[in-house]
Amino acid sequence: MYKKNLKNEEIKSDKVYLINRLGKYTGLFLLKEALKIASFHQCDLVLFGYKSDFPLCRLMKYSQYLFKQNKKSKEKQKNNMALITKELKLRYTIQVHDYDVRIKQLKAFLFQGHIVKITILLKGREQNHVYLALNFLNKIIKEVATIINLIKKPYRNSKNIVCLLIKKNICHVI
């Protein structure tokens, strides 16, 4: 979340370097003087670090600062949320209606912001006809080409053919 800063009487130093509300360096003050300045301006004296021997403090409304920090951390967490990988397993001998349902499902996963892994399963003699599975996978990719970016091009993975897709406006590199 965020680091708790010491404020006002919690600061255990005789002298502090002071930064005003505009962010300008004001100078070295006794802690009592800095607290008086803070109370005059109706704000808090917040410890941010150390500059040489004395603490570096800033005049600000501490509750407002905490609110902004909390808001930033939530926004950062929201933006850095791990992308979930959803997988669609298909066979290249799928029927038309099942194909349409899977395409609809693929689009739903993409619009939710997930990475989608498409796996074409090859069983028995189907492994001799890899080109049919690749054609089928390319057909799927062409159908949703306007909304996707290929993360990994189709490749063979033992008995399967695999491809990774993501929605176009999401920038993600693996």
Short mmCIF file of C-alpha atoms in Angstrom, two decimals:
data_model
loop_
_atom_site.label_atom_id
_atom_site.label_comp_id
_atom_site.label_asym_id
_atom_site.label_seq_id
_atom_site.Cartn_x
_atom_site.Cartn_y
_atom_site.Cartn_z
CA MET A 1 0.00 0.00 0.00
CA TYR A 2 1.95 3.04 1.20
CA LYS A 3 4.62 3.88 3.73
CA LYS A 4 3.41 5.64 6.87
CA ASN A 5 5.20 8.94 7.40
CA LEU A 6 5.72 10.52 10.81
CA LYS A 7 3.87 13.78 11.35
CA ASN A 8 3.84 16.69 13.81
CA GLU A 9 4.76 15.57 17.37
CA GLU A 10 5.80 12.09 16.20
CA ILE A 11 9.01 13.60 14.74
CA LYS A 12 11.87 13.05 17.21
CA SER A 13 14.39 15.69 16.22
CA ASP A 14 15.34 19.15 17.46
CA LYS A 15 15.81 20.71 14.02
CA VAL A 16 14.23 20.00 10.65
CA TYR A 17 14.68 21.09 7.07
CA LEU A 18 11.39 22.57 5.93
CA ILE A 19 9.69 22.50 2.53
CA ASN A 20 6.65 24.77 2.17
CA ARG A 21 3.27 23.84 0.67
CA LEU A 22 4.41 24.84 -2.82
CA GLY A 23 7.39 22.48 -2.68
CA LYS A 24 10.02 25.22 -2.19
CA TYR A 25 12.89 24.63 0.22
CA THR A 26 12.51 27.08 3.15
CA GLY A 27 15.48 26.28 5.38
CA LEU A 28 16.55 24.74 8.69
CA PHE A 29 14.15 25.36 11.61
CA LEU A 30 13.73 24.24 15.17
CA LEU A 31 10.99 21.62 15.40
CA LYS A 32 8.86 23.89 17.62
CA GLU A 33 9.07 26.73 15.07
CA ALA A 34 8.20 24.37 12.21
CA LEU A 35 5.17 23.09 14.16
CA LYS A 36 4.03 26.68 14.78
CA ILE A 37 4.35 27.45 11.05
CA ALA A 38 2.34 24.30 10.28
CA SER A 39 -0.43 25.21 12.73
CA PHE A 40 -0.50 28.78 11.36
CA HIS A 41 -1.07 27.43 7.84
CA GLN A 42 -3.57 24.85 9.18
CA CYS A 43 -1.62 21.89 7.88
CA ASP A 44 0.66 19.12 9.15
CA LEU A 45 4.41 18.80 9.32
CA VAL A 46 5.22 15.50 7.59
CA LEU A 47 8.60 13.72 7.69
CA PHE A 48 9.77 12.54 4.26
CA GLY A 49 13.39 11.61 4.72
CA TYR A 50 16.75 12.82 5.87
CA LYS A 51 18.96 15.44 4.30
CA SER A 52 22.44 15.10 5.82
CA ASP A 53 21.94 15.22 9.62
CA PHE A 54 18.40 16.56 9.97
CA PRO A 55 15.02 15.25 8.83
CA LEU A 56 13.38 16.67 5.74
CA CYS A 57 9.79 17.75 6.48
CA ARG A 58 7.04 19.19 4.36
CA LEU A 59 3.99 21.30 5.14
CA MET A 60 0.84 19.61 3.82
CA LYS A 61 -2.59 18.32 4.70
CA TYR A 62 -1.72 14.78 5.77
CA SER A 63 -5.20 13.30 5.30
CA GLN A 64 -5.30 14.63 1.74
CA TYR A 65 -1.85 13.16 1.09
CA LEU A 66 -2.94 9.73 2.41
CA PHE A 67 -6.06 9.84 0.25
CA LYS A 68 -4.00 10.59 -2.88
CA GLN A 69 -1.45 7.87 -2.03
CA ASN A 70 -4.21 5.34 -1.48
CA LYS A 71 -5.86 6.34 -4.76
CA LYS A 72 -2.53 6.04 -6.62
CA SER A 73 -1.81 2.61 -5.15
CA LYS A 74 -5.27 1.34 -6.09
CA GLU A 75 -4.87 2.69 -9.62
CA LYS A 76 -1.42 1.12 -9.90
CA GLN A 77 -2.73 -2.18 -8.60
CA LYS A 78 -5.60 -2.03 -11.07
CA ASN A 79 -3.25 -1.31 -13.98
CA ASN A 80 -0.72 -3.94 -12.94
CA MET A 81 -3.32 -6.60 -12.35
CA ALA A 82 -1.96 -9.87 -13.64
CA LEU A 83 -3.50 -10.81 -16.94
CA ILE A 84 -5.30 -14.11 -16.68
CA THR A 85 -4.73 -16.66 -19.41
CA LYS A 86 -7.88 -18.39 -20.62
CA GLU A 87 -7.61 -21.47 -22.79
CA LEU A 88 -9.85 -22.71 -25.58
CA LYS A 89 -9.34 -26.36 -26.51
CA LEU A 90 -10.68 -27.36 -29.92
CA ARG A 91 -10.41 -30.10 -32.50
CA TYR A 92 -10.17 -29.14 -36.16
CA THR A 93 -13.13 -31.43 -36.94
CA ILE A 94 -15.54 -29.20 -34.98
CA GLN A 95 -19.08 -28.54 -36.27
CA VAL A 96 -20.27 -25.11 -37.45
CA HIS A 97 -22.47 -24.23 -34.46
CA ASP A 98 -19.79 -25.33 -31.98
CA TYR A 99 -17.29 -23.25 -33.92
CA ASP A 100 -19.55 -20.17 -33.68
CA VAL A 101 -19.98 -20.69 -29.93
CA ARG A 102 -16.21 -20.95 -29.46
CA ILE A 103 -15.60 -17.78 -31.49
CA LYS A 104 -18.17 -15.95 -29.35
CA GLN A 105 -16.42 -17.28 -26.23
CA LEU A 106 -13.03 -16.20 -27.61
CA LYS A 107 -14.29 -12.67 -28.24
CA ALA A 108 -15.79 -12.50 -24.74
CA PHE A 109 -12.45 -13.49 -23.17
CA LEU A 110 -10.62 -10.91 -25.28
CA PHE A 111 -13.03 -8.09 -24.38
CA GLN A 112 -12.61 -8.96 -20.69
CA GLY A 113 -8.89 -8.27 -21.18
CA HIS A 114 -7.61 -11.83 -20.84
CA ILE A 115 -4.82 -13.49 -22.78
CA VAL A 116 -6.34 -16.37 -24.75
CA LYS A 117 -4.47 -19.57 -25.49
CA ILE A 118 -6.02 -21.52 -28.36
CA THR A 119 -5.11 -25.19 -28.37
CA ILE A 120 -5.98 -27.44 -31.28
CA LEU A 121 -5.93 -31.04 -30.04
CA LEU A 122 -4.58 -33.70 -32.39
CA LYS A 123 -5.39 -37.34 -31.59
CA GLY A 124 -4.29 -40.52 -33.35
CA ARG A 125 -4.14 -40.15 -37.12
CA GLU A 126 -4.97 -36.44 -36.87
CA GLN A 127 -1.29 -35.93 -36.02
CA ASN A 128 -0.45 -36.83 -39.62
CA HIS A 129 -2.63 -33.93 -40.84
CA VAL A 130 -1.07 -31.01 -39.01
CA TYR A 131 -1.66 -28.75 -42.01
CA LEU A 132 -5.45 -29.11 -41.56
CA ALA A 133 -5.16 -28.03 -37.93
CA LEU A 134 -2.96 -25.07 -38.91
CA ASN A 135 -5.48 -24.02 -41.58
CA PHE A 136 -8.26 -24.25 -38.99
CA LEU A 137 -6.29 -22.13 -36.51
CA ASN A 138 -5.51 -19.56 -39.20
CA LYS A 139 -9.24 -19.42 -40.02
CA ILE A 140 -9.96 -18.57 -36.36
CA ILE A 141 -7.23 -15.92 -36.32
CA LYS A 142 -8.54 -14.32 -39.53
CA GLU A 143 -12.06 -14.18 -38.11
CA VAL A 144 -10.95 -12.13 -35.08
CA ALA A 145 -7.99 -10.40 -36.77
CA THR A 146 -9.45 -6.91 -36.33
CA ILE A 147 -9.50 -7.13 -32.53
CA ILE A 148 -6.40 -9.19 -31.68
CA ASN A 149 -2.64 -9.12 -31.53
CA LEU A 150 -0.73 -12.37 -31.81
CA ILE A 151 1.56 -12.84 -28.83
CA LYS A 152 2.89 -16.15 -30.12
CA LYS A 153 2.33 -17.41 -33.62
CA PRO A 154 0.90 -20.93 -33.99
CA TYR A 155 3.44 -23.57 -33.03
CA ARG A 156 3.37 -27.33 -32.48
CA ASN A 157 3.56 -28.52 -28.91
CA SER A 158 3.88 -32.36 -28.96
CA LYS A 159 0.30 -33.46 -29.83
CA ASN A 160 -1.19 -29.96 -29.96
CA ILE A 161 -0.98 -26.77 -31.95
CA VAL A 162 -0.97 -23.69 -29.73
CA CYS A 163 -1.38 -19.95 -30.29
CA LEU A 164 -1.56 -16.99 -27.85
CA LEU A 165 -3.78 -13.96 -28.52
CA ILE A 166 -4.54 -10.70 -26.76
CA LYS A 167 -6.87 -7.78 -27.45
CA LYS A 168 -5.32 -5.03 -29.61
CA ASN A 169 -5.45 -2.06 -27.24
CA ILE A 170 -3.73 -3.95 -24.39
CA CYS A 171 0.04 -3.58 -24.64
CA HIS A 172 1.68 -6.69 -23.23
CA VAL A 173 4.89 -8.39 -24.27
CA ILE A 174 5.89 -11.88 -23.22
#
